[in-house]
Structure formats: C-alpha cells, structure tokens
One Martini backbone bead per residue (centre of mass of N, CA, C, O) as a GRO file, in nm:
protein
  379
    1MET     BB    1   0.108   0.030  -0.022
    2LEU     BB    2  -0.014   0.390   0.018
    3ALA     BB    3   0.079   0.702   0.215
    4ASP     BB    4   0.051   1.025   0.276
    5ALA     BB    5   0.052   1.344   0.415
    6HIS     BB    6  -0.279   1.402   0.336
    7GLY     BB    7  -0.479   1.097   0.362
    8ASN     BB    8  -0.366   0.908   0.176
    9VAL     BB    9  -0.480   0.573   0.080
   10VAL     BB   10  -0.382   0.278  -0.101
   11HIS     BB   11  -0.414  -0.054  -0.263
   12LEU     BB   12  -0.198  -0.298  -0.494
   13GLY     BB   13  -0.294  -0.561  -0.351
   14GLU     BB   14  -0.145  -0.873  -0.412
   15ARG     BB   15   0.073  -1.133  -0.286
   16ASP     BB   16   0.198  -1.444  -0.328
   17CYS     BB   17   0.398  -1.639  -0.045
   18THR     BB   18   0.389  -1.967  -0.006
   19ILE     BB   19   0.640  -2.019  -0.126
   20GLN     BB   20   0.905  -2.165   0.125
   21ARG     BB   21   1.235  -2.141   0.302
   22ARG     BB   22   1.278  -2.097   0.607
   23HIS     BB   23   1.045  -1.839   0.587
   24GLN     BB   24   1.172  -1.810   0.292
   25LYS     BB   25   1.139  -1.674   0.019
   26LEU     BB   26   1.087  -1.741  -0.294
   27VAL     BB   27   0.772  -1.703  -0.471
   28GLU     BB   28   0.604  -1.439  -0.642
   29GLU     BB   29   0.244  -1.344  -0.687
   30THR     BB   30   0.042  -1.150  -0.921
   31PRO     BB   31  -0.216  -1.230  -0.847
   32SER     BB   32  -0.383  -1.478  -0.647
   33PRO     BB   33  -0.550  -1.758  -0.680
   34ALA     BB   34  -0.685  -1.738  -0.378
   35VAL     BB   35  -0.808  -1.438  -0.498
   36GLY     BB   36  -1.059  -1.264  -0.516
   37PRO     BB   37  -1.257  -0.963  -0.547
   38GLU     BB   38  -1.354  -0.961  -0.241
   39LEU     BB   39  -1.078  -1.033  -0.094
   40ARG     BB   40  -0.942  -0.771  -0.210
   41GLU     BB   41  -1.120  -0.573  -0.078
   42ARG     BB   42  -1.107  -0.651   0.218
   43ILE     BB   43  -0.772  -0.677   0.242
   44GLY     BB   44  -0.729  -0.393   0.168
   45ALA     BB   45  -0.911  -0.256   0.388
   46ILE     BB   46  -0.719  -0.338   0.620
   47ALA     BB   47  -0.456  -0.186   0.493
   48VAL     BB   48  -0.570   0.086   0.529
   49ASP     BB   49  -0.679   0.121   0.820
   50ALA     BB   50  -0.382   0.069   0.914
   51ALA     BB   51  -0.262   0.311   0.814
   52ARG     BB   52  -0.473   0.528   0.932
   53ALA     BB   53  -0.396   0.428   1.276
   54VAL     BB   54  -0.062   0.548   1.201
   55GLY     BB   55  -0.029   0.735   0.979
   56TYR     BB   56   0.104   0.647   0.757
   57ARG     BB   57   0.406   0.680   0.550
   58GLY     BB   58   0.425   0.541   0.230
   59ALA     BB   59   0.583   0.225   0.187
   60GLY     BB   60   0.397  -0.098   0.219
   61THR     BB   61   0.344  -0.398   0.430
   62ILE     BB   62   0.101  -0.665   0.461
   63GLU     BB   63   0.083  -0.926   0.641
   64GLY     BB   64  -0.072  -1.254   0.590
   65LEU     BB   65  -0.312  -1.517   0.668
   66LEU     BB   66  -0.457  -1.773   0.473
   67ASP     BB   67  -0.748  -2.027   0.472
   68ARG     BB   68  -0.904  -2.217   0.354
   69ASP     BB   69  -1.191  -2.077   0.419
   70GLY     BB   70  -1.097  -1.766   0.391
   71SER     BB   71  -0.949  -1.679   0.671
   72TYR     BB   72  -0.796  -1.378   0.777
   73PHE     BB   73  -0.496  -1.301   0.911
   74PHE     BB   74  -0.300  -1.031   1.069
   75LEU     BB   75   0.034  -1.013   1.142
   76GLU     BB   76   0.186  -0.749   0.989
   77MET     BB   77   0.406  -0.459   0.922
   78ASN     BB   78   0.612  -0.335   0.669
   79THR     BB   79   0.801  -0.045   0.657
   80ARG     BB   80   0.861  -0.128   0.329
   81ILE     BB   81   0.976  -0.227   0.087
   82GLN     BB   82   0.996  -0.515  -0.128
   83VAL     BB   83   1.136  -0.740  -0.289
   84GLU     BB   84   0.826  -0.787  -0.432
   85HIS     BB   85   0.717  -0.528  -0.594
   86THR     BB   86   0.768  -0.605  -0.882
   87VAL     BB   87   0.489  -0.763  -0.938
   88THR     BB   88   0.329  -0.480  -0.888
   89GLU     BB   89   0.442  -0.302  -1.098
   90LEU     BB   90   0.342  -0.508  -1.351
   91VAL     BB   91   0.009  -0.500  -1.298
   92THR     BB   92  -0.013  -0.166  -1.267
   93GLY     BB   93   0.222   0.054  -1.357
   94LEU     BB   94   0.413   0.134  -1.150
   95ASP     BB   95   0.658   0.312  -0.941
   96LEU     BB   96   0.754   0.257  -0.613
   97VAL     BB   97   0.966   0.418  -0.559
   98ARG     BB   98   0.896   0.702  -0.710
   99GLU     BB   99   0.628   0.709  -0.487
  100GLN     BB  100   0.790   0.716  -0.224
  101VAL     BB  101   0.959   1.017  -0.311
  102LEU     BB  102   0.756   1.159  -0.307
  103VAL     BB  103   0.612   1.131  -0.043
  104ALA     BB  104   0.888   1.225   0.094
  105ALA     BB  105   0.854   1.534  -0.046
  106GLY     BB  106   0.503   1.575   0.013
  107GLU     BB  107   0.353   1.448  -0.218
  108PRO     BB  108   0.097   1.318  -0.340
  109LEU     BB  109  -0.114   1.127  -0.481
  110ALA     BB  110  -0.202   1.043  -0.792
  111LEU     BB  111  -0.391   0.843  -0.680
  112ALA     BB  112  -0.701   0.661  -0.652
  113GLN     BB  113  -0.860   0.358  -0.591
  114GLU     BB  114  -1.007   0.387  -0.870
  115ASN     BB  115  -0.725   0.427  -1.044
  116VAL     BB  116  -0.651   0.092  -0.963
  117ARG     BB  117  -0.470  -0.122  -1.186
  118PHE     BB  118  -0.511  -0.457  -1.312
  119SER     BB  119  -0.280  -0.646  -1.488
  120GLY     BB  120  -0.242  -0.954  -1.539
  121HIS     BB  121   0.045  -1.165  -1.471
  122ALA     BB  122   0.307  -1.216  -1.207
  123ILE     BB  123   0.646  -1.342  -1.154
  124GLU     BB  124   0.889  -1.436  -0.871
  125CYS     BB  125   1.228  -1.511  -0.886
  126ARG     BB  126   1.476  -1.613  -0.684
  127ILE     BB  127   1.803  -1.592  -0.714
  128ASN     BB  128   2.017  -1.798  -0.528
  129ALA     BB  129   2.315  -1.884  -0.344
  130GLU     BB  130   2.210  -2.219  -0.337
  131ASP     BB  131   2.144  -2.573  -0.249
  132ALA     BB  132   1.872  -2.760  -0.244
  133ALA     BB  133   2.018  -3.059  -0.214
  134ASN     BB  134   2.164  -2.889   0.054
  135GLY     BB  135   1.960  -2.779   0.228
  136PHE     BB  136   1.972  -2.457   0.114
  137LEU     BB  137   2.270  -2.402   0.134
  138PRO     BB  138   2.502  -2.173   0.099
  139ALA     BB  139   2.674  -2.047  -0.240
  140PRO     BB  140   2.977  -1.929  -0.243
  141GLY     BB  141   3.145  -1.720  -0.506
  142THR     BB  142   3.251  -1.734  -0.814
  143ILE     BB  143   3.141  -1.592  -1.133
  144THR     BB  144   3.241  -1.731  -1.443
  145ALA     BB  145   2.919  -1.692  -1.591
  146TYR     BB  146   2.696  -1.484  -1.760
  147ARG     BB  147   2.327  -1.459  -1.841
  148GLU     BB  148   2.070  -1.321  -1.943
  149PRO     BB  149   1.734  -1.277  -1.996
  150ALA     BB  150   1.487  -1.172  -2.240
  151GLY     BB  151   1.228  -0.992  -2.351
  152PRO     BB  152   0.873  -1.016  -2.346
  153GLY     BB  153   0.823  -0.970  -1.999
  154VAL     BB  154   1.095  -0.932  -1.897
  155ARG     BB  155   1.287  -0.918  -1.586
  156VAL     BB  156   1.595  -0.791  -1.401
  157ASP     BB  157   1.730  -0.798  -1.113
  158SER     BB  158   2.092  -0.693  -1.060
  159GLY     BB  159   2.463  -0.694  -0.928
  160VAL     BB  160   2.586  -0.910  -1.156
  161THR     BB  161   2.872  -1.063  -1.294
  162GLU     BB  162   3.133  -1.166  -1.472
  163GLY     BB  163   3.357  -1.219  -1.179
  164SER     BB  164   3.211  -1.208  -0.907
  165GLU     BB  165   3.131  -1.186  -0.586
  166VAL     BB  166   2.977  -1.437  -0.349
  167VAL     BB  167   2.955  -1.371  -0.045
  168GLY     BB  168   2.902  -1.509   0.318
  169ILE     BB  169   2.812  -1.194   0.437
  170TYR     BB  170   2.535  -1.230   0.282
  171ASP     BB  171   2.248  -1.228   0.072
  172PRO     BB  172   2.187  -1.483  -0.135
  173LEU     BB  173   2.107  -1.277  -0.334
  174ILE     BB  174   2.157  -1.242  -0.683
  175ALA     BB  175   1.856  -1.222  -0.811
  176LYS     BB  176   1.586  -1.115  -1.021
  177LEU     BB  177   1.315  -1.281  -1.150
  178ILE     BB  178   1.093  -1.134  -1.401
  179VAL     BB  179   0.709  -1.176  -1.494
  180TRP     BB  180   0.502  -1.122  -1.766
  181ASP     BB  181   0.098  -1.185  -1.825
  182ALA     BB  182  -0.199  -1.210  -1.906
  183ASP     BB  183  -0.173  -1.481  -1.756
  184ARG     BB  184  -0.072  -1.742  -1.576
  185GLU     BB  185   0.041  -1.924  -1.758
  186ARG     BB  186   0.188  -1.767  -1.951
  187ALA     BB  187   0.379  -1.677  -1.719
  188ARG     BB  188   0.481  -1.952  -1.639
  189ARG     BB  189   0.605  -2.024  -1.946
  190ARG     BB  190   0.790  -1.762  -1.906
  191MET     BB  191   0.954  -1.849  -1.703
  192ILE     BB  192   1.066  -2.142  -1.800
  193ARG     BB  193   1.212  -1.965  -2.038
  194ALA     BB  194   1.390  -1.782  -1.855
  195LEU     BB  195   1.529  -2.016  -1.691
  196GLU     BB  196   1.687  -2.135  -1.932
  197GLU     BB  197   1.840  -1.875  -2.032
  198TYR     BB  198   1.963  -1.879  -1.766
  199ALA     BB  199   2.351  -1.830  -1.681
  200ILE     BB  200   2.507  -1.935  -1.403
  201GLU     BB  201   2.838  -1.963  -1.311
  202GLY     BB  202   3.042  -2.057  -1.021
  203VAL     BB  203   2.737  -2.125  -0.884
  204THR     BB  204   2.503  -2.234  -0.692
  205THR     BB  205   2.139  -2.222  -0.800
  206LEU     BB  206   1.776  -2.223  -0.824
  207ILE     BB  207   1.696  -2.252  -1.122
  208GLY     BB  208   1.624  -2.551  -1.132
  209PHE     BB  209   1.420  -2.567  -0.889
  210HIS     BB  210   1.243  -2.363  -1.028
  211ARG     BB  211   1.192  -2.532  -1.286
  212ALA     BB  212   1.028  -2.779  -1.101
  213LEU     BB  213   0.809  -2.613  -0.966
  214LEU     BB  214   0.660  -2.474  -1.241
  215GLU     BB  215   0.591  -2.801  -1.338
  216SER     BB  216   0.426  -2.858  -1.109
  217PRO     BB  217   0.119  -2.948  -1.078
  218CYS     BB  218   0.039  -2.770  -0.846
  219PHE     BB  219   0.161  -2.499  -0.942
  220VAL     BB  220  -0.052  -2.506  -1.196
  221ALA     BB  221  -0.316  -2.547  -0.979
  222GLY     BB  222  -0.282  -2.321  -0.749
  223GLU     BB  223  -0.146  -2.469  -0.501
  224THR     BB  224   0.001  -2.476  -0.208
  225CYS     BB  225   0.225  -2.730  -0.211
  226PHE     BB  226   0.279  -2.918   0.065
  227GLY     BB  227   0.581  -3.042   0.025
  228LEU     BB  228   0.738  -2.921  -0.251
  229VAL     BB  229   1.018  -2.842  -0.186
  230GLU     BB  230   1.126  -3.098  -0.049
  231SER     BB  231   1.089  -3.298  -0.284
  232ILE     BB  232   1.297  -3.140  -0.508
  233ALA     BB  233   1.535  -3.151  -0.283
  234GLU     BB  234   1.532  -3.455  -0.281
  235ALA     BB  235   1.579  -3.510  -0.591
  236ALA     BB  236   1.844  -3.334  -0.612
  237ARG     BB  237   1.979  -3.529  -0.460
  238GLU     BB  238   1.914  -3.830  -0.616
  239LYS     BB  239   1.844  -3.809  -0.889
  240VAL     BB  240   1.537  -3.749  -0.979
  241ALA     BB  241   1.253  -3.740  -0.933
  242PRO     BB  242   0.998  -3.597  -0.856
  243ILE     BB  243   0.701  -3.616  -0.602
  244ARG     BB  244   0.404  -3.604  -0.744
  245ALA     BB  245   0.268  -3.864  -0.567
  246PRO     BB  246   0.134  -4.087  -0.375
  247GLY     BB  247   0.073  -4.399  -0.334
  248PRO     BB  248  -0.272  -4.518  -0.244
  249ALA     BB  249  -0.135  -4.646   0.027
  250ARG     BB  250  -0.065  -4.336   0.104
  251VAL     BB  251  -0.324  -4.263   0.318
  252ARG     BB  252  -0.588  -4.064   0.486
  253GLU     BB  253  -0.835  -3.998   0.701
  254GLU     BB  254  -1.111  -3.769   0.637
  255VAL     BB  255  -1.366  -3.601   0.797
  256VAL     BB  256  -1.658  -3.439   0.680
  257GLY     BB  257  -1.895  -3.180   0.620
  258VAL     BB  258  -2.190  -3.161   0.447
  259GLU     BB  259  -2.389  -2.981   0.231
  260LEU     BB  260  -2.747  -3.065   0.061
  261ASP     BB  261  -3.019  -2.977   0.043
  262GLY     BB  262  -3.006  -2.909   0.359
  263ARG     BB  263  -2.805  -3.177   0.402
  264ARG     BB  264  -2.668  -3.353   0.623
  265PHE     BB  265  -2.311  -3.483   0.598
  266GLU     BB  266  -2.084  -3.705   0.581
  267VAL     BB  267  -1.732  -3.728   0.495
  268THR     BB  268  -1.442  -3.952   0.358
  269LEU     BB  269  -1.145  -3.892   0.322
  270LEU     BB  270  -0.872  -3.946   0.081
  271ARG     BB  271  -0.551  -3.842   0.152
  272PRO     BB  272  -0.241  -3.772   0.084
  273GLU     BB  273   0.053  -3.780   0.149
  274PRO     BB  274   0.312  -3.599   0.184
  275PRO     BB  275   0.605  -3.588   0.073
  276HIS     BB  276   0.760  -3.590   0.354
  277ALA     BB  277   0.663  -3.881   0.416
  278GLU     BB  278   0.871  -4.025   0.186
  279LEU     BB  279   1.109  -3.896   0.266
  280ALA     BB  280   1.180  -4.003   0.520
  281GLN     BB  281   1.174  -4.275   0.457
  282ARG     BB  282   1.443  -4.264   0.256
  283ARG     BB  283   1.629  -4.164   0.474
  284ARG     BB  284   1.650  -4.378   0.655
  285GLU     BB  285   1.721  -4.621   0.437
  286ARG     BB  286   2.019  -4.432   0.400
  287THR     BB  287   2.107  -4.418   0.721
  288GLY     BB  288   2.089  -4.770   0.740
  289ASP     BB  289   2.321  -4.941   0.531
  290GLY     BB  290   2.612  -4.941   0.665
  291THR     BB  291   2.839  -4.829   0.439
  292HIS     BB  292   2.983  -4.631   0.576
  293HIS     BB  293   3.267  -4.528   0.700
  294ALA     BB  294   3.324  -4.466   1.030
  295ALA     BB  295   3.466  -4.202   1.042
  296ALA     BB  296   3.205  -4.074   0.869
  297ARG     BB  297   3.018  -4.101   1.134
  298GLU     BB  298   3.198  -3.947   1.356
  299ALA     BB  299   3.175  -3.680   1.172
  300VAL     BB  300   3.179  -3.351   1.170
  301VAL     BB  301   3.091  -3.119   0.970
  302SER     BB  302   3.064  -2.868   0.704
  303PRO     BB  303   2.787  -2.762   0.495
  304MET     BB  304   2.971  -2.479   0.495
  305GLN     BB  305   3.045  -2.181   0.412
  306GLY     BB  306   3.211  -1.947   0.705
  307THR     BB  307   3.122  -1.868   1.052
  308VAL     BB  308   3.176  -1.882   1.390
  309LEU     BB  309   2.975  -1.819   1.612
  310ALA     BB  310   2.941  -2.078   1.808
  311VAL     BB  311   3.054  -2.258   2.059
  312GLU     BB  312   2.862  -2.557   2.289
  313VAL     BB  313   3.119  -2.717   2.320
  314ALA     BB  314   3.366  -2.944   2.449
  315GLU     BB  315   3.636  -3.107   2.519
  316GLY     BB  316   3.470  -3.416   2.645
  317ASP     BB  317   3.172  -3.372   2.574
  318GLU     BB  318   2.864  -3.493   2.609
  319VAL     BB  319   2.633  -3.601   2.396
  320ARG     BB  320   2.373  -3.590   2.179
  321GLU     BB  321   2.143  -3.624   1.951
  322GLY     BB  322   2.081  -3.313   1.867
  323GLN     BB  323   2.306  -3.118   1.943
  324VAL     BB  324   2.487  -2.818   1.925
  325ILE     BB  325   2.763  -2.737   1.862
  326CYS     BB  326   2.742  -2.515   1.649
  327VAL     BB  327   2.768  -2.198   1.465
  328VAL     BB  328   2.691  -2.076   1.163
  329GLU     BB  329   2.701  -1.865   0.910
  330ALA     BB  330   2.575  -1.733   0.639
  331MET     BB  331   2.442  -1.527   0.433
  332LYS     BB  332   2.223  -1.440   0.695
  333MET     BB  333   2.244  -1.763   0.808
  334GLU     BB  334   2.179  -1.924   1.068
  335ASN     BB  335   2.350  -2.237   1.154
  336GLU     BB  336   2.309  -2.547   1.312
  337ILE     BB  337   2.533  -2.776   1.434
  338THR     BB  338   2.506  -3.115   1.471
  339ALA     BB  339   2.460  -3.431   1.658
  340HIS     BB  340   2.439  -3.750   1.474
  341ARG     BB  341   2.464  -3.840   1.767
  342PRO     BB  342   2.584  -3.989   2.038
  343GLY     BB  343   2.883  -3.883   2.270
  344ARG     BB  344   3.204  -3.791   2.211
  345VAL     BB  345   3.428  -3.530   2.221
  346THR     BB  346   3.655  -3.498   1.954
  347GLY     BB  347   3.863  -3.277   1.772
  348LEU     BB  348   3.803  -2.973   1.809
  349SER     BB  349   3.864  -2.710   1.555
  350VAL     BB  350   3.663  -2.472   1.640
  351VAL     BB  351   3.616  -2.113   1.661
  352ALA     BB  352   3.527  -1.856   1.761
  353GLY     BB  353   3.541  -1.621   1.475
  354GLU     BB  354   3.607  -1.851   1.255
  355PRO     BB  355   3.654  -1.967   0.984
  356VAL     BB  356   3.449  -2.225   0.773
  357ALA     BB  357   3.461  -2.485   0.584
  358THR     BB  358   3.369  -2.698   0.337
  359GLY     BB  359   3.384  -2.990   0.493
  360GLN     BB  360   3.486  -2.957   0.784
  361VAL     BB  361   3.623  -3.045   1.024
  362ILE     BB  362   3.510  -3.010   1.384
  363CYS     BB  363   3.453  -3.331   1.472
  364ILE     BB  364   3.388  -3.573   1.701
  365VAL     BB  365   3.178  -3.850   1.748
  366ALA     BB  366   3.230  -4.100   2.034
  367ARG     BB  367   3.189  -4.429   2.144
  368GLU     BB  368   3.192  -4.621   2.376
  369GLY     BB  369   3.440  -4.885   2.247
  370GLU     BB  370   3.535  -4.756   2.016
  371ALA     BB  371   3.719  -4.721   1.818
  372GLU     BB  372   3.951  -4.542   1.670
  373PRO     BB  373   3.965  -4.313   1.414
  374ALA     BB  374   4.080  -4.233   1.172
  375GLU     BB  375   4.247  -3.958   1.061
  376LEU     BB  376   4.122  -3.662   1.005
  377ASP     BB  377   4.075  -3.400   0.789
  378PRO     BB  378   3.996  -3.073   0.875
  379LYS     BB  379   4.003  -2.989   0.545
   0.00000   0.00000   0.00000
C-alpha cells in the first residue's frame, strides 16, 4: 500500500508468497490464485485501515495468512518496500520506488483507489546462491559466466556480472527474475523459458529448482503445494524425478461435514500423505544401510563455508543426538551444526569468530567402546 502526508491511502492488491523455505520467500506472484475480487477488496480495506490508524506515510506491506476456508488473519506490517514489489509494479504499471520518493518529498499521491488498475499476471523467482540438494545451504563463490534472459515481459533486477564474487557475509540473493503476461499460465510458461535461458556458472543457484517447481502439477493448479519444496530438494539430492504424488496405499482418512440440498452429510476423504512423509522414509532407508566408513560416520563436518558464531560444546563433552555443536553464519543465515548421534566430543577444531570451509571436520563424536577412528584431515 501507499500513503502520503495528506491523508490519502491506497492498496495495490495482494501478493502470494506461499512458496518458501525456512520461512523465507522463494517465489512471489500477483494476483494470488486463492484471492478473488471480494476477498481482495476486504483485505485491501484492512491494509488501508491499518495504515490510517497509525498515520502511516510511505510504501508499506501488510502481511497476513489465508486459511483454507477463506479466513484472513493479519500478521504484521513491514514499513518498507519489499523484495517482491516488482510483481506489483508489473501488474499496476506503477514505479513504486518513484512513488515512495515523491511521498517522502511531501507530494500527494497521484492516484485514488478507483484509479488503481490490475492487468495480467506477474511471477518473481528469487535467484539465490543456494544448493537446494543440500538443504538450501548458502553457496558462495565467484561467478565465472553470466548471461541474463531477455525479451518481452521479462525483467531482471540484479547487481552481478561475470567475475563477481558472491561472498558469504550477505544475503544469498543474486538476482530477481520477474515475468509478466496476460494470465497466470502464460506467465508461468514465460518464466520457464526465461529460467532456461538464464546462465550462471561458478556458483550453485536455485535456477534448476525453480524450473522443477514451476513445472510441478501442484504449482500449475495454483494450490498450496504443501511439502513440494522439500520434495524437489530431495529429488535433486537423489538425482531422481520429484515426487508427484504418493501411491494409493499412502493415504489418510479425514471425515468432513458437507451440506447438500439442506441436508447434512458426513463424508470420508482419502487424502494422499504429503511428499515429506515419503521423503522421511527415504532418509531412514539411506542412513540405515551401514555402508559408510566408520570414521566418516563419527565426523561432524561443516556443510557450508562461513564464520563460526558460537561453539556450544567443549573437548570431552558428552552430547546427545541433535545437540548443537556450533553455529555457523553464512549469507546472513545462522545455521546450527548438530551432533548426528550420541557420544563424546573429541578433536574439536573450530573457534568462535574464525572461518570454516565446506566439508571441514568440526569434531568427532565417538561412542564408548568404539575403536579410535582413522585420523581425519580437518580441512
């Protein structure tokens, strides 16, 4: 929404940010597949009322949750333009940064609510330096080749070129890829084409993840896609096709009440288990095969390059499975490195404030009675 110093407030429609990992957005679009004209008017009025109630001035974003039954819940207000303001610009034709500057200069808004028009559909994919196959861990490095897509309806907001270094002390966002077209399906196909043309070498990015996401039946249908992000990430790790739907045996029953011609009925729905249920089974099968070398099983290694913020254990400590060994910061994200099994900490090699490399041995978790492991190179 936009508000000036003269009492004028307008809302600019909604953005759907359902596709996330670690509660951080990956894909944004407008209009939302779940929002119709009546709901848009209702939540838009909530945003306007909230801004007026606090005498807000500038661009701002109201965040909320939409339940399956259409209930809308206010969460918070971000008193700024957000990363995904680009999709709003493409469907409204407004330059939100320019509007914000004019408001700050004391100018009144140039348009009233009845003048706000929404045209077509826009989608934004965040091109992050992250490894989806490794739990979306940051992947800093040097970009050795870089070529952006182009063409009608394609926009790229970036600040990198060939030779740019993606360092581990900033957010993993490399660029924003945004497309517009007349409707959602055309915008989706245009985004897939743009992703296929986007070339970034030298660092791992989410380009391949986004392609798999936009091609999934769940996203095509505009559904909530619960568990889909995890499914695609696991598929990338295993080099197999993403899980589309569990087999007919993996279902759960849910009894719901429905009304038909004034009469109430109870209906039993058979819902497929979410993709992460099968993923958990895969992980159990993979980690329980006992084929790894004993020393590798005992070592706790850093899954990323970064800086050690804190070390939570000392040499000789007894730890339980899942206990935090240390915290590593990479690209503005704090990542807890935990013990993969119970045992005693030996060979602790990290200190708070020092850098750590991907694959570097942090410590050994040895069990009582086990033979000492072969010496591991901490690098």
